[in-house]
Amino acid sequence: MKILLSILLNLLILNTIIAQNFVIEVKGKVTKNGLSLKKGDQIGNKQKLVFEPNAEIRLLTTKGDFWFSGNNPKSSILELDALIKETMLTTGNQSTRGFGELTNAQIEGDLANLISLLKIDKNNFDENFHQYIEPYLQTRYSATENSRVIDILQNKFNLTIPRTLGALRDETRYQQAPQAARLVTRSYTSLPSSYSIKQYCPIPKNQSFSDCVGWSTTYAARTILYAIQNKLTNKQLITSETFAPSFTYSQIKLNPADAVCNKGTYIESAMKLLKKQGAVKYDEFEYACSPRIDNESVTKASNYKIKEYKRLSDGYNADKRLMAEAIKKSLTENKPVVIAIEVYDSFHLNAKNSYAKTEVWNGVKDKMTGAHAITVVGYDDSKFGGAFELMNSWGTFWGNGGFLWVKYNDFADITYEAYEMSGNDMNAPEPQPNVLGKTDFAGSFRIVLADGTEMPVQVNNSISDFNNSVVEKSTYTVTKPYSSGTQFRINFTNNQPAYVYLISYGTSTKNVNSIFPFQGFSAYLDYKRNEVAIPNEEYLIQMDDNIGTDYLCILYAKEELDIRSISQQMQAKSGGFNSKLKAVLKDKLVDGTNIKFQTNKVNFEAKSQGKTVLPIVIEVKHTN
């Protein structure tokens, strides 16, 4: 009995994954398995159709409403889904009828036919809207007809488009996510007045459950990163390469047994899953409340892990101006940002006669309906007096084709979480061997005194000893001593993506201390140029009373390091600081012969050549 139930369950799952297509109209004779097709018949994605001469068939699919002709030799393709995809890529989401506006009576008749075909009622409307109705409307009607179509659905048929939410609030959880390091001020004041990654966005779809977190992080942000890395700008092609929101949401929802999925979840949980496990393509995975996740899906997902994610503010009551600057910086680095916002009735835009094309939210904070995860894809300092553009998961009939601008002040009022997503370089094409000669580490390091001058440095001559663990030599030496009480700050840059760590050591205390990243911050600095001031641009470090030799060491790494463990291992080693460092990291160190150092400044370029860590040690004489 259990075996029979298992077989039936697997068949049910298989039939759900292989979506059905409905026959809307047939001209001539089209057969399936020798039987003539007629209106209302269903056809599986892998079905082969046979056309008599000049025969045509119109199908309602999960991709939209399409005509197929027997005069096209590819119409007899074994997998109908492949033909649909090819049709979308070549013709786009174009209406199946000729040009010319339809009257309200014609639209009513068309919608009545669709509702009858799908046997739609209030109980199954939400599910059918996502799977069939919205794709149909996209391919059937022009943009100028959209408002009338939606109003007729609501007022004539008493069917309201679902506008579900699903972001949960937890400030403690948000603050557990690694925070992006604050760069120096000029990194933000020099940003362009506008920037957009909208050209890399897929066509917005409409969520059916409280799974906006899955849609914003996986369908939107993860797909945008994929499109950027693969230089895809064709909207249809990007949409055919989207990632599955259900794969993410179903694994992070609070109750795995929840069969209706009307409870939300946390953005931080989705980001963590995308980094650890990855994502599956939308077309290869069922969109459902509780889809089956098999080993094959998990294996496929591992090819699409993200590299890192970072929160862009301290907490819910953080300075919103700084958060907005951080979001702009992320976008200019081609990184999508997922935010959590408070949603009001006015944001839904679903009151009577309000479906007309809307470019900007009016900012009216009437009744709050909940919290929502949504994706930021652009900003413009001059548009509407300054605004961010958002991509939603409420379909193309919301806002302006699924997108909406929110003015800066309104954005600050409703946004309480913001996450930047970084792509995994492993997903990009691998460099050919010995294009290994390419520089992939570059940066600089300065110790800036209170008066604005720098501690003078001199590179050591024996760079060939860089990897020799028995040689106790630093990379650079400060050429004059400094006394206790001297105040300074540290400025460092990296011009290629790297994990960056800073540790210190004193011969008096013999303690190895981690200085950067600060507690709760991310070590991953992957912008085109990162410049960080420690402790920051307003405060200075003061040399203590422990005289001797002080060491400052910056580690540039290709991989995430456990800096606490490294510090503890170094503490336990015998010998001086450089010997400790080389003993712990000896298998990871970039060869000194592959590094070019500037003589009187801590500037460098390097070729990693398969190694992962480049350390630079600066030695300072500390006097009374």
CSV table of C-alpha atoms in Angstrom, one decimal, residues 23-415:
chain,number,residue,atom,x,y,z
A,23,VAL,CA,-6.1,24.5,-26.6
A,24,ILE,CA,-7.9,27.9,-27.2
A,25,GLU,CA,-8.5,27.5,-30.9
A,26,VAL,CA,-7.7,25.2,-33.9
A,27,LYS,CA,-7.7,26.0,-37.6
A,28,GLY,CA,-7.6,23.0,-39.8
A,29,LYS,CA,-6.6,19.6,-38.3
A,30,VAL,CA,-4.0,19.1,-35.6
A,31,THR,CA,-3.7,15.8,-33.9
A,32,LYS,CA,-2.1,14.3,-30.8
A,33,ASN,CA,-1.6,10.6,-30.6
A,34,GLY,CA,-3.9,10.3,-33.6
A,35,LEU,CA,-6.8,12.2,-32.0
A,36,SER,CA,-7.9,15.5,-33.4
A,37,LEU,CA,-7.5,18.4,-30.9
A,38,LYS,CA,-10.3,20.8,-30.0
A,39,LYS,CA,-10.9,23.8,-27.8
A,40,GLY,CA,-10.3,22.9,-24.1
A,41,ASP,CA,-8.0,20.0,-24.7
A,42,GLN,CA,-4.8,19.9,-22.7
A,43,ILE,CA,-1.3,19.2,-24.1
A,44,GLY,CA,1.8,18.3,-22.1
A,45,ASN,CA,5.1,20.2,-22.7
A,46,LYS,CA,6.7,17.2,-24.2
A,47,GLN,CA,3.9,16.3,-26.5
A,48,LYS,CA,4.4,15.9,-30.3
A,49,LEU,CA,1.8,17.5,-32.5
A,50,VAL,CA,1.0,16.5,-36.1
A,51,PHE,CA,-0.3,19.3,-38.4
A,52,GLU,CA,-2.2,18.8,-41.6
A,53,PRO,CA,-1.3,21.4,-44.4
A,54,ASN,CA,-2.0,25.0,-43.4
A,55,ALA,CA,-3.3,23.9,-40.0
A,56,GLU,CA,-2.8,26.1,-36.9
A,57,ILE,CA,-3.3,25.8,-33.2
A,58,ARG,CA,-3.6,28.5,-30.5
A,59,LEU,CA,-2.4,27.4,-27.1
A,60,LEU,CA,-2.6,28.9,-23.6
A,61,THR,CA,0.7,28.2,-21.9
A,62,THR,CA,2.5,29.2,-18.8
A,63,LYS,CA,4.5,31.5,-21.0
A,64,GLY,CA,1.5,33.2,-22.6
A,65,ASP,CA,-0.9,32.9,-25.6
A,66,PHE,CA,0.7,31.7,-28.8
A,67,TRP,CA,-0.2,30.5,-32.3
A,68,PHE,CA,1.7,27.6,-33.9
A,69,SER,CA,1.5,26.7,-37.5
A,70,GLY,CA,2.1,23.4,-39.2
A,71,ASN,CA,3.9,25.3,-42.0
A,72,ASN,CA,6.8,25.8,-39.5
A,73,PRO,CA,8.8,22.6,-39.6
A,74,LYS,CA,9.8,23.1,-36.0
A,75,SER,CA,6.1,22.8,-34.9
A,76,SER,CA,6.6,19.1,-34.8
A,77,ILE,CA,9.3,19.4,-32.3
A,78,LEU,CA,9.2,16.6,-29.6
A,79,GLU,CA,9.2,19.0,-26.7
A,80,LEU,CA,6.5,21.7,-27.1
A,81,ASP,CA,8.1,23.7,-24.3
A,82,ALA,CA,11.3,24.1,-26.3
A,83,LEU,CA,9.2,25.5,-29.2
A,84,ILE,CA,7.5,27.9,-26.9
A,85,LYS,CA,10.8,29.1,-25.5
A,86,GLU,CA,12.2,29.6,-29.0
A,87,THR,CA,9.0,31.5,-30.0
A,88,MET,CA,9.4,33.8,-27.1
A,89,LEU,CA,13.1,34.5,-27.8
A,90,THR,CA,12.4,35.3,-31.5
A,91,THR,CA,9.1,37.2,-31.2
A,92,GLY,CA,9.0,38.4,-27.6
A,93,ASN,CA,5.8,38.7,-25.6
A,94,GLN,CA,3.8,39.9,-28.5
A,95,SER,CA,0.0,39.9,-28.7
A,96,THR,CA,-1.6,37.0,-30.6
A,97,ARG,CA,-4.0,39.4,-32.3
A,98,GLY,CA,-3.6,42.2,-34.8
A,99,PHE,CA,-3.2,45.9,-33.8
A,100,GLY,CA,-6.1,48.0,-32.7
A,101,GLU,CA,-7.7,48.6,-29.4
A,102,LEU,CA,-10.4,46.2,-28.2
A,103,THR,CA,-13.7,47.5,-26.8
A,104,ASN,CA,-14.7,46.7,-23.2
A,105,ALA,CA,-17.3,44.3,-24.6
A,106,GLN,CA,-14.6,42.4,-26.6
A,107,ILE,CA,-12.4,42.3,-23.5
A,108,GLU,CA,-15.2,41.0,-21.4
A,109,GLY,CA,-16.0,38.2,-23.9
A,110,ASP,CA,-12.3,37.3,-24.1
A,111,LEU,CA,-11.9,37.1,-20.3
A,112,ALA,CA,-15.1,35.1,-20.0
A,113,ASN,CA,-13.7,32.6,-22.5
A,114,LEU,CA,-10.5,32.3,-20.5
A,115,ILE,CA,-12.3,31.9,-17.2
A,116,SER,CA,-14.4,29.2,-18.6
A,117,LEU,CA,-11.4,27.4,-20.2
A,118,LEU,CA,-9.6,27.3,-16.8
A,119,LYS,CA,-12.7,26.7,-14.7
A,120,ILE,CA,-11.7,29.7,-12.6
A,121,ASP,CA,-13.5,30.7,-9.4
A,122,LYS,CA,-12.5,32.7,-6.3
A,123,ASN,CA,-10.9,29.7,-4.7
A,124,ASN,CA,-8.4,28.9,-7.5
A,125,PHE,CA,-8.0,32.4,-9.0
A,126,ASP,CA,-4.7,33.3,-7.2
A,127,GLU,CA,-3.0,30.1,-8.3
A,128,ASN,CA,-4.2,30.3,-11.9
A,129,PHE,CA,-3.4,34.0,-12.1
A,130,HIS,CA,0.3,33.4,-11.6
A,131,GLN,CA,0.5,30.3,-13.7
A,132,TYR,CA,-1.7,31.2,-16.7
A,133,ILE,CA,-3.7,34.4,-16.5
A,134,GLU,CA,-0.9,36.9,-16.2
A,135,PRO,CA,1.2,35.4,-19.0
A,136,TYR,CA,-2.0,35.4,-21.1
A,137,LEU,CA,-2.7,39.0,-20.4
A,138,GLN,CA,0.9,40.0,-21.2
A,139,THR,CA,0.8,38.4,-24.6
A,140,ARG,CA,-2.8,39.1,-25.4
A,141,TYR,CA,-3.2,42.8,-24.6
A,142,SER,CA,-1.4,46.0,-25.2
A,143,ALA,CA,0.0,48.2,-22.5
A,144,THR,CA,-2.7,50.8,-23.0
A,145,GLU,CA,-5.4,48.1,-22.4
A,146,ASN,CA,-4.0,46.8,-19.2
A,147,SER,CA,-6.0,49.1,-16.9
A,148,ARG,CA,-9.3,48.2,-18.5
A,149,VAL,CA,-8.5,44.5,-18.4
A,150,ILE,CA,-7.8,44.6,-14.7
A,151,ASP,CA,-10.8,46.7,-13.9
A,152,ILE,CA,-13.0,44.4,-15.8
A,153,LEU,CA,-11.6,41.4,-14.0
A,154,GLN,CA,-12.3,43.1,-10.7
A,155,ASN,CA,-15.6,44.8,-11.3
A,156,LYS,CA,-17.3,42.4,-13.8
A,157,PHE,CA,-16.0,39.1,-12.6
A,158,ASN,CA,-15.3,40.1,-8.9
A,159,LEU,CA,-11.7,38.7,-9.2
A,160,THR,CA,-8.9,40.7,-7.6
A,161,ILE,CA,-5.3,40.3,-8.5
A,162,PRO,CA,-3.4,38.8,-5.6
A,163,ARG,CA,-0.9,41.2,-3.9
A,164,THR,CA,0.8,39.0,-1.2
A,165,LEU,CA,3.6,40.1,1.0
A,166,GLY,CA,5.9,37.9,3.2
A,167,ALA,CA,8.9,39.6,4.8
A,168,LEU,CA,9.4,39.0,8.5
A,169,ARG,CA,11.0,41.5,10.8
A,170,ASP,CA,13.7,40.7,13.3
A,171,GLU,CA,16.4,43.3,14.0
A,172,THR,CA,18.6,40.9,15.9
A,173,ARG,CA,18.6,38.5,13.0
A,174,TYR,CA,19.3,41.4,10.6
A,175,GLN,CA,22.3,42.5,12.7
A,176,GLN,CA,23.7,39.0,12.5
A,177,ALA,CA,24.3,39.4,8.8
A,178,PRO,CA,27.8,40.7,7.9
A,179,GLN,CA,27.8,44.5,7.4
A,180,ALA,CA,29.5,46.2,4.5
A,181,ALA,CA,32.5,48.3,5.6
A,182,ARG,CA,32.0,52.0,5.4
A,183,LEU,CA,34.3,53.5,2.7
A,184,VAL,CA,35.9,56.9,2.9
A,185,THR,CA,33.4,59.8,2.2
A,186,ARG,CA,34.6,60.5,-1.4
A,187,SER,CA,33.6,57.0,-2.4
A,188,TYR,CA,30.0,58.2,-2.1
A,189,THR,CA,30.2,61.9,-2.9
A,190,SER,CA,31.7,61.0,-6.3
A,191,LEU,CA,28.9,58.7,-7.4
A,192,PRO,CA,27.1,59.5,-10.7
A,193,SER,CA,23.8,61.3,-10.4
A,194,SER,CA,21.9,58.3,-11.8
A,195,TYR,CA,22.6,54.6,-12.4
A,196,SER,CA,20.5,51.6,-13.3
A,197,ILE,CA,20.9,47.8,-13.7
A,198,LYS,CA,17.3,47.5,-15.0
A,199,GLN,CA,18.6,46.3,-18.4
A,200,TYR,CA,19.6,43.1,-16.6
A,201,CYS,CA,16.2,42.4,-15.0
A,202,PRO,CA,13.9,39.6,-16.1
A,203,ILE,CA,10.2,40.3,-16.8
A,204,PRO,CA,8.5,40.6,-13.3
A,205,LYS,CA,6.1,37.8,-12.4
A,206,ASN,CA,3.4,37.6,-9.7
A,207,GLN,CA,4.0,35.7,-6.5
A,208,SER,CA,1.2,33.3,-5.4
A,209,PHE,CA,2.3,32.8,-1.8
A,210,SER,CA,3.8,34.8,1.0
A,211,ASP,CA,7.2,34.2,-0.7
A,212,CYS,CA,8.3,37.6,-1.7
A,213,VAL,CA,11.7,36.8,-0.1
A,214,GLY,CA,12.2,34.0,-2.6
A,215,TRP,CA,11.2,36.3,-5.5
A,216,SER,CA,13.3,39.3,-4.5
A,217,THR,CA,16.5,37.4,-3.7
A,218,THR,CA,16.3,34.5,-6.2
A,219,TYR,CA,14.1,35.3,-9.2
A,220,ALA,CA,15.2,39.0,-9.2
A,221,ALA,CA,18.6,39.6,-7.6
A,222,ARG,CA,20.2,36.3,-8.4
A,223,THR,CA,19.0,36.4,-12.0
A,224,ILE,CA,20.3,40.0,-12.4
A,225,LEU,CA,23.8,38.9,-11.2
A,226,TYR,CA,23.7,36.0,-13.7
A,227,ALA,CA,22.7,38.4,-16.5
A,228,ILE,CA,25.5,40.8,-15.6
A,229,GLN,CA,28.1,38.1,-15.4
A,230,ASN,CA,27.0,36.7,-18.8
A,231,LYS,CA,26.4,40.1,-20.4
A,232,LEU,CA,22.7,39.3,-21.2
A,233,THR,CA,20.4,42.2,-22.0
A,234,ASN,CA,17.8,40.6,-24.1
A,235,LYS,CA,14.7,40.6,-21.9
A,236,GLN,CA,13.3,37.4,-23.1
A,237,LEU,CA,16.6,35.6,-22.9
A,238,ILE,CA,17.1,36.8,-19.3
A,239,THR,CA,13.6,35.7,-18.3
A,240,SER,CA,14.3,32.2,-19.8
A,241,GLU,CA,17.4,32.0,-17.5
A,242,THR,CA,15.7,33.1,-14.2
A,243,PHE,CA,16.1,31.3,-10.9
A,244,ALA,CA,13.4,29.5,-8.9
A,245,PRO,CA,11.9,31.4,-5.9
A,246,SER,CA,10.3,28.2,-4.6
A,247,PHE,CA,13.7,26.4,-4.2
A,248,THR,CA,14.7,29.2,-1.8
A,249,TYR,CA,11.5,29.9,0.0
A,250,SER,CA,10.5,26.3,0.6
A,251,GLN,CA,13.8,25.6,2.4
A,252,ILE,CA,13.7,28.7,4.7
A,253,LYS,CA,10.0,28.9,5.6
A,254,LEU,CA,9.5,28.7,9.3
A,255,ASN,CA,7.2,25.6,9.2
A,256,PRO,CA,8.3,23.1,6.6
A,257,ALA,CA,4.9,21.4,6.8
A,258,ASP,CA,3.0,24.6,6.0
A,259,ALA,CA,0.8,23.5,3.1
A,260,VAL,CA,-0.7,27.0,2.2
A,261,CYS,CA,2.5,29.2,2.5
A,262,ASN,CA,0.7,32.2,3.9
A,263,LYS,CA,3.6,32.9,6.3
A,264,GLY,CA,6.6,35.0,5.4
A,265,THR,CA,10.3,34.5,6.1
A,266,TYR,CA,13.5,36.4,6.5
A,267,ILE,CA,15.7,37.9,3.8
A,268,GLU,CA,18.8,37.0,5.8
A,269,SER,CA,17.9,33.3,5.7
A,270,ALA,CA,17.5,33.5,1.9
A,271,MET,CA,20.9,35.2,1.5
A,272,LYS,CA,22.6,32.6,3.6
A,273,LEU,CA,21.0,29.8,1.6
A,274,LEU,CA,22.1,31.3,-1.7
A,275,LYS,CA,25.6,31.6,-0.5
A,276,LYS,CA,25.8,28.1,1.0
A,277,GLN,CA,23.6,26.1,-1.4
A,278,GLY,CA,23.0,28.2,-4.5
A,279,ALA,CA,19.9,28.4,-6.8
A,280,VAL,CA,18.1,26.3,-9.4
A,281,LYS,CA,16.8,27.6,-12.7
A,282,TYR,CA,13.1,28.5,-12.8
A,283,ASP,CA,12.2,26.4,-15.8
A,284,GLU,CA,13.8,23.3,-14.1
A,285,PHE,CA,11.9,23.6,-10.8
A,286,GLU,CA,8.3,23.6,-9.8
A,287,TYR,CA,6.7,26.8,-8.5
A,288,ALA,CA,4.7,25.6,-5.6
A,289,CYS,CA,4.2,25.9,-1.9
A,290,SER,CA,6.1,22.8,-1.0
A,291,PRO,CA,8.0,21.5,-4.0
A,292,ARG,CA,10.0,18.3,-3.9
A,293,ILE,CA,13.7,19.0,-3.6
A,294,ASP,CA,15.8,16.1,-4.8
A,295,ASN,CA,19.6,15.5,-5.0
A,296,GLU,CA,19.7,16.5,-8.7
A,297,SER,CA,18.3,20.0,-7.8
A,298,VAL,CA,20.7,20.4,-5.0
A,299,THR,CA,23.6,19.5,-7.3
A,300,LYS,CA,22.4,22.0,-10.0
A,301,ALA,CA,22.1,24.7,-7.3
A,302,SER,CA,25.7,24.4,-6.3
A,303,ASN,CA,26.7,25.8,-9.7
A,304,TYR,CA,25.0,29.1,-8.9
A,305,LYS,CA,26.1,30.0,-5.4
A,306,ILE,CA,26.5,33.7,-4.6
A,307,LYS,CA,29.9,34.9,-3.4
A,308,GLU,CA,28.7,37.0,-0.5
A,309,TYR,CA,26.0,39.2,0.9
A,310,LYS,CA,26.2,42.2,3.2
A,311,ARG,CA,23.7,44.4,5.1
A,312,LEU,CA,24.0,48.0,4.2
A,313,SER,CA,23.0,49.6,7.6
A,314,ASP,CA,23.7,49.1,11.3
A,315,GLY,CA,20.0,48.4,12.2
A,316,TYR,CA,16.4,49.5,11.8
A,317,ASN,CA,17.1,53.0,13.3
A,318,ALA,CA,20.4,53.6,11.5
A,319,ASP,CA,21.1,56.8,9.6
A,320,LYS,CA,18.9,56.4,6.5
A,321,ARG,CA,21.1,58.9,4.5
A,322,LEU,CA,24.1,56.6,5.0
A,323,MET,CA,22.0,53.6,4.0
A,324,ALA,CA,20.9,55.3,0.8
A,325,GLU,CA,24.5,56.2,0.0
A,326,ALA,CA,25.5,52.5,0.5
A,327,ILE,CA,22.6,51.3,-1.8
A,328,LYS,CA,23.7,53.8,-4.5
A,329,LYS,CA,27.3,52.6,-4.3
A,330,SER,CA,26.2,48.9,-4.6
A,331,LEU,CA,24.1,49.7,-7.7
A,332,THR,CA,27.0,51.5,-9.4
A,333,GLU,CA,29.1,48.4,-8.7
A,334,ASN,CA,26.4,46.4,-10.6
A,335,LYS,CA,25.1,44.7,-7.4
A,336,PRO,CA,21.4,44.4,-6.9
A,337,VAL,CA,20.0,45.3,-3.5
A,338,VAL,CA,17.2,43.5,-1.7
A,339,ILE,CA,15.3,45.6,0.9
A,340,ALA,CA,12.5,45.0,3.4
A,341,ILE,CA,9.8,47.7,3.4
A,342,GLU,CA,6.6,48.6,5.2
A,343,VAL,CA,3.7,48.4,2.7
A,344,TYR,CA,0.6,50.6,2.8
A,345,ASP,CA,-2.7,50.3,0.9
A,346,SER,CA,-1.5,53.1,-1.4
A,347,PHE,CA,1.5,51.0,-2.4
A,348,HIS,CA,-0.7,48.1,-3.6
A,349,LEU,CA,-2.3,50.4,-6.2
A,350,ASN,CA,-5.3,48.1,-6.3
A,351,ALA,CA,-8.2,50.4,-5.6
A,352,LYS,CA,-10.9,50.8,-8.2
A,353,ASN,CA,-9.7,52.4,-11.5
A,354,SER,CA,-6.1,52.6,-10.2
A,355,TYR,CA,-4.5,50.1,-12.5
A,356,ALA,CA,-3.4,52.7,-15.0
A,357,LYS,CA,0.4,52.9,-15.6
A,358,THR,CA,2.0,54.3,-12.5
A,359,GLU,CA,5.6,55.4,-12.4
A,360,VAL,CA,6.1,56.7,-8.9
A,361,TRP,CA,4.5,55.8,-5.5
A,362,ASN,CA,2.5,58.7,-4.1
A,363,GLY,CA,4.0,58.2,-0.7
A,364,VAL,CA,0.6,58.1,1.1
A,365,LYS,CA,1.0,56.2,4.3
A,366,ASP,CA,-2.6,55.1,4.9
A,367,LYS,CA,-3.3,51.7,6.3
A,368,MET,CA,-0.2,49.6,6.7
A,369,THR,CA,-0.8,46.1,5.3
A,370,GLY,CA,2.5,44.4,6.3
A,371,ALA,CA,6.2,44.0,5.3
A,372,HIS,CA,7.5,43.1,1.9
A,373,ALA,CA,10.8,42.1,0.3
A,374,ILE,CA,11.6,43.9,-3.0
A,375,THR,CA,14.6,44.6,-5.2
A,376,VAL,CA,16.3,47.9,-5.9
A,377,VAL,CA,17.6,48.2,-9.5
A,378,GLY,CA,18.4,51.9,-9.9
A,379,TYR,CA,18.4,55.5,-8.7
A,380,ASP,CA,18.1,59.0,-10.2
A,381,ASP,CA,18.9,62.1,-8.3
A,382,SER,CA,16.7,64.3,-10.6
A,383,LYS,CA,13.8,62.0,-11.3
A,384,PHE,CA,10.8,63.0,-9.1
A,385,GLY,CA,13.2,65.1,-7.0
A,386,GLY,CA,15.4,62.0,-6.4
A,387,ALA,CA,14.1,58.4,-6.3
A,388,PHE,CA,15.0,54.7,-6.3
A,389,GLU,CA,13.5,52.3,-8.8
A,390,LEU,CA,12.2,49.0,-7.5
A,391,MET,CA,11.4,45.7,-9.2
A,392,ASN,CA,8.4,44.0,-7.5
A,393,SER,CA,7.0,40.4,-7.6
A,394,TRP,CA,3.4,41.5,-8.3
A,395,GLY,CA,3.5,41.0,-12.0
A,396,THR,CA,3.6,43.5,-14.9
A,397,PHE,CA,0.2,44.9,-14.2
A,398,TRP,CA,1.4,46.6,-11.0
A,399,GLY,CA,3.2,50.0,-11.3
A,400,ASN,CA,4.9,50.5,-14.6
A,401,GLY,CA,5.3,47.0,-16.0
A,402,GLY,CA,6.2,45.6,-12.6
A,403,PHE,CA,8.6,48.5,-11.6
A,404,LEU,CA,8.0,51.6,-9.5
A,405,TRP,CA,10.0,54.7,-8.4
A,406,VAL,CA,10.0,55.7,-4.7
A,407,LYS,CA,11.1,59.1,-3.8
A,408,TYR,CA,14.2,59.3,-1.5
A,409,ASN,CA,12.3,60.7,1.5
A,410,ASP,CA,9.5,58.1,1.2
A,411,PHE,CA,12.1,55.3,0.7
A,412,ALA,CA,13.8,56.3,3.9
A,413,ASP,CA,10.4,56.2,5.8
A,414,ILE,CA,9.5,52.7,4.7
A,415,THR,CA,12.8,50.8,4.3
